[in-house]
XYZ file of C-alpha atoms in Angstrom:
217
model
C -4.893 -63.548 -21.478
C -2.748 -66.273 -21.378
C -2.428 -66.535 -17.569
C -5.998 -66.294 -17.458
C -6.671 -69.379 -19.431
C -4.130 -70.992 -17.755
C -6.246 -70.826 -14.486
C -9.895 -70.493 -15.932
C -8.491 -73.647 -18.074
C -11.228 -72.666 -20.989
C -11.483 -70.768 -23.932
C -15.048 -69.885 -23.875
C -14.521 -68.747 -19.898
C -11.165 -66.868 -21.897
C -13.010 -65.214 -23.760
C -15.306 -63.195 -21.402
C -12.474 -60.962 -19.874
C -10.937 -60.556 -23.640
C -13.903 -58.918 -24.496
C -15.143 -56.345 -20.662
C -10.955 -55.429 -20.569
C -10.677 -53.656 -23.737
C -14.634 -52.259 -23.329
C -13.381 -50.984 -19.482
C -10.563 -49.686 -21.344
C -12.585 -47.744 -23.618
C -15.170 -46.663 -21.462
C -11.999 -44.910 -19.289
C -10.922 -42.941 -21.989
C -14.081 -41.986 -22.923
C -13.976 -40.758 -19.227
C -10.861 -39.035 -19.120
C -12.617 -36.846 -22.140
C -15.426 -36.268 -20.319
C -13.346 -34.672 -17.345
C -11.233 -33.162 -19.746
C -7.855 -34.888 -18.974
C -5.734 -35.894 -21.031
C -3.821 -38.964 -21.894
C -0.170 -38.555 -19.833
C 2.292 -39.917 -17.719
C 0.184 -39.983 -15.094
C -3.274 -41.112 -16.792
C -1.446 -44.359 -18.164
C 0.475 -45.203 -15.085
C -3.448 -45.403 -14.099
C -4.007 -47.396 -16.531
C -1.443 -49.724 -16.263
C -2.376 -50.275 -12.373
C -6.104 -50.228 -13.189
C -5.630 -53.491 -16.014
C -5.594 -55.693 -12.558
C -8.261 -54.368 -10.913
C -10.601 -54.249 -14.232
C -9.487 -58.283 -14.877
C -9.899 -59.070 -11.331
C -13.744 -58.024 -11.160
C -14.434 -59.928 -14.268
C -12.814 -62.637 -13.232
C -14.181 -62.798 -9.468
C -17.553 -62.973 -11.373
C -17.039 -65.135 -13.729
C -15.613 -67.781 -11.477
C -18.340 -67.649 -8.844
C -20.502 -68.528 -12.361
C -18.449 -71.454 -13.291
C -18.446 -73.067 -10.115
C -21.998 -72.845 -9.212
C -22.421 -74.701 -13.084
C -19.985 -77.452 -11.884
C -20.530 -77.722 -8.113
C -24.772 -77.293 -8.164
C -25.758 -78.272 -11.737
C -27.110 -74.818 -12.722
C -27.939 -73.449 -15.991
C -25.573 -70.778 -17.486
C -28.821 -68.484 -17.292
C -29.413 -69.138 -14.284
C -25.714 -69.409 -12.785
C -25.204 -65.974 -14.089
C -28.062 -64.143 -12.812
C -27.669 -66.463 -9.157
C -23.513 -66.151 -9.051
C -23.531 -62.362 -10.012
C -26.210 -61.605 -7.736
C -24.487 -63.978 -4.891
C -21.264 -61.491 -4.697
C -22.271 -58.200 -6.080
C -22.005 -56.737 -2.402
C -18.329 -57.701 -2.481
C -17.598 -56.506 -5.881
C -19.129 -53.398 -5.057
C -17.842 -52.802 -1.802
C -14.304 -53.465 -3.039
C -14.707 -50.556 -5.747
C -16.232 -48.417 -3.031
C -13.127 -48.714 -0.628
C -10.830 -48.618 -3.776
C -12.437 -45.244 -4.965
C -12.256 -43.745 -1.162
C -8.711 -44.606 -1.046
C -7.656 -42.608 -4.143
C -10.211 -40.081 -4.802
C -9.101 -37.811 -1.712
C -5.685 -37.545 -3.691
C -7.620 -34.895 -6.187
C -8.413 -32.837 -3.219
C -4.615 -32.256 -1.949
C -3.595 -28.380 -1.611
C -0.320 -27.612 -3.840
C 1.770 -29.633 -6.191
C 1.043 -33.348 -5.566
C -2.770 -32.206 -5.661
C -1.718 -31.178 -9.151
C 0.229 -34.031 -9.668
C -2.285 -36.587 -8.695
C -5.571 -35.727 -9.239
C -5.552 -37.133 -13.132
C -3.861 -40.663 -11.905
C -6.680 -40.677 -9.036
C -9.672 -39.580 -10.922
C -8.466 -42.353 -13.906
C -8.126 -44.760 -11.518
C -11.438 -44.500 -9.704
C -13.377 -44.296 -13.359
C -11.761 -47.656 -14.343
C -13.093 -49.316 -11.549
C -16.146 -47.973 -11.614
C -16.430 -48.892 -15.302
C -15.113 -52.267 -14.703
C -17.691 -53.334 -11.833
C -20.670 -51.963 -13.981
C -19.221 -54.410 -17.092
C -18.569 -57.139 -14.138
C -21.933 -57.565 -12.759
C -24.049 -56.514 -16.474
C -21.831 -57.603 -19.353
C -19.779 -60.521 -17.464
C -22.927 -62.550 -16.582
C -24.652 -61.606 -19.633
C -22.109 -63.188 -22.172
C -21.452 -66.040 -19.372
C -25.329 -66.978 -19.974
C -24.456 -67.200 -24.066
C -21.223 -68.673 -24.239
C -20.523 -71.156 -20.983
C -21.537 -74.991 -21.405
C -22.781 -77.440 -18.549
C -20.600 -80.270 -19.912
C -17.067 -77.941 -20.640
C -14.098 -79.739 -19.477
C -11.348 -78.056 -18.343
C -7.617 -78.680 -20.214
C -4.332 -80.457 -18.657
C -2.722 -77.426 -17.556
C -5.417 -76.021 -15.568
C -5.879 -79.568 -14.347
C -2.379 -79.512 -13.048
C -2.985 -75.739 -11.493
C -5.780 -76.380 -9.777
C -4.483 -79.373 -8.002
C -1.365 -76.664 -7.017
C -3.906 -74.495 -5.903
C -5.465 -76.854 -3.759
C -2.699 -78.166 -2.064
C -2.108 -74.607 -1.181
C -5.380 -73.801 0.331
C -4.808 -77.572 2.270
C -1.402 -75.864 3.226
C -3.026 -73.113 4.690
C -5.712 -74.400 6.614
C -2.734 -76.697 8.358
C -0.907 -72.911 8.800
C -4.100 -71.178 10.037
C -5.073 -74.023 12.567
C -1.803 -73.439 14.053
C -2.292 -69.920 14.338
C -5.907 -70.388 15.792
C -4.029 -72.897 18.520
C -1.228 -70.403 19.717
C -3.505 -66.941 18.893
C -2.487 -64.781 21.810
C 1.512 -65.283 20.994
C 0.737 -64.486 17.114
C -1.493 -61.120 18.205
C 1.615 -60.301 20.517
C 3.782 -60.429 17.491
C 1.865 -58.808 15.247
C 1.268 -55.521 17.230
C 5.021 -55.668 18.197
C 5.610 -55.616 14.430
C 2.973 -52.516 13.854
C 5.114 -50.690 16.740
C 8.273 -51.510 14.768
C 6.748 -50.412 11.568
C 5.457 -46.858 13.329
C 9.396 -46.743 14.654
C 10.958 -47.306 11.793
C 8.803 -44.919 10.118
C 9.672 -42.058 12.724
C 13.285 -42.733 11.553
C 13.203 -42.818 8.009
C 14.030 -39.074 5.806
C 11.615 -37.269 4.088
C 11.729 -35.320 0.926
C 9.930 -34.287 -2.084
C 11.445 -36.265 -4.606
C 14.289 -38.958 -4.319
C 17.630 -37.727 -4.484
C 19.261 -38.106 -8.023
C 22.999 -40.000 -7.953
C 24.739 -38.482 -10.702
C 26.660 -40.266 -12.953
C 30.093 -40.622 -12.905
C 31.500 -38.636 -15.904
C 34.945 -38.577 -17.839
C 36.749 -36.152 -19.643
């Protein structure tokens, strides 16, 4: 939460993803009940990789709110209902092409099938969970809680000035690219052949090979 105010420089805008991370949370486990799993290794390594993914929809959201209140004068009300509507599509399709990346895990044949189809199912009901509470809850309590007139602190002050010299950095970077294209689409299908080469070489196994300890007697 911390990082998060840093950047959202607010404690009303704070306390939006305090409140859909711990409800995504709970709504997973309630989940995991439902498909009868329970809570292991593999469920919480889930977890832990699904806390990004649940902050990042809330947070995608409630940005998109904040700026159209600052940049176009909007009403909370009607910043949430315009902002969440605005990039629902992308929230949506990024769950959808999250979900169809790990949900064929639970259909593998033999061990890893085993092994993986808890940490895949978990993962794809946290996002799920998180995008419903990012386009219903997220703009709801954004309607209640954000102000017009809220000024953001020194620190995010100082953050978003890094972050836009960055984005000034890259536009520099990417005009460059856009000048000298067909030498930078040379190199990077020279470095896909190098990665499918390199992958050709490398050893495969089941697990990683344990180095024993050195032991004394």
């Amino acid at each position: 939460m911390v990082a998060i105010f840093i950047f959202l420089g607010n404690l009303r805008t704070t306390l939006i993803p305090a409140v859909t991370v711990p409800i995504a949370l709970i709504g997973t486990f309630a989940a995991l009940a439902a498909l009868g799993f329970t809570i292991n290794l593999l469920t919480l390594l889930a977890l832990v990789l699904a806390i990004g993914l649940i902050v990042d929809d809330a947070i995608v959201v409630l940005e998109n709110i904040h700026r159209r209140m600052q940049e176009y004068g909007e009403t909370a009300l009607v910043a949430a209902y315009r902002g969440s509507r605005q990039i629902a599509f992308a929230v949506i399709a990024t769950t959808l092409v999250l979900i169809a990346v790990f949900v064929p895990l639970s259909f593998m044949q033999g061990d890893i099938g085993r092994l993986f189809s808890e940490f895949a199912l978990t993962l794809a009901a946290a996002v799920s969970i998180s995008t419903l509470l990012a386009l219903t809850l997220t703009p709801m309590m954004a309607s209640k809680i954000l102000k017009r007139d809220m000024h953001e602190g020194r620190i995010a002050h100082g953050v978003h000035r890094a972050l836009d010299a960055s984005r000034a950095a890259y536009r520099r970077m990417l005009e460059r690219v856009l000048r000298w294209r067909w030498p930078v689409m040379a190199l990077f299908f020279a470095l896909i052949g190098a990665m499918v080469w390199l992958n050709a070489q490398l050893p495969r196994e089941y697990t990683p090979r344990r180095i024993a300890a050195p032991s004394s007697c």
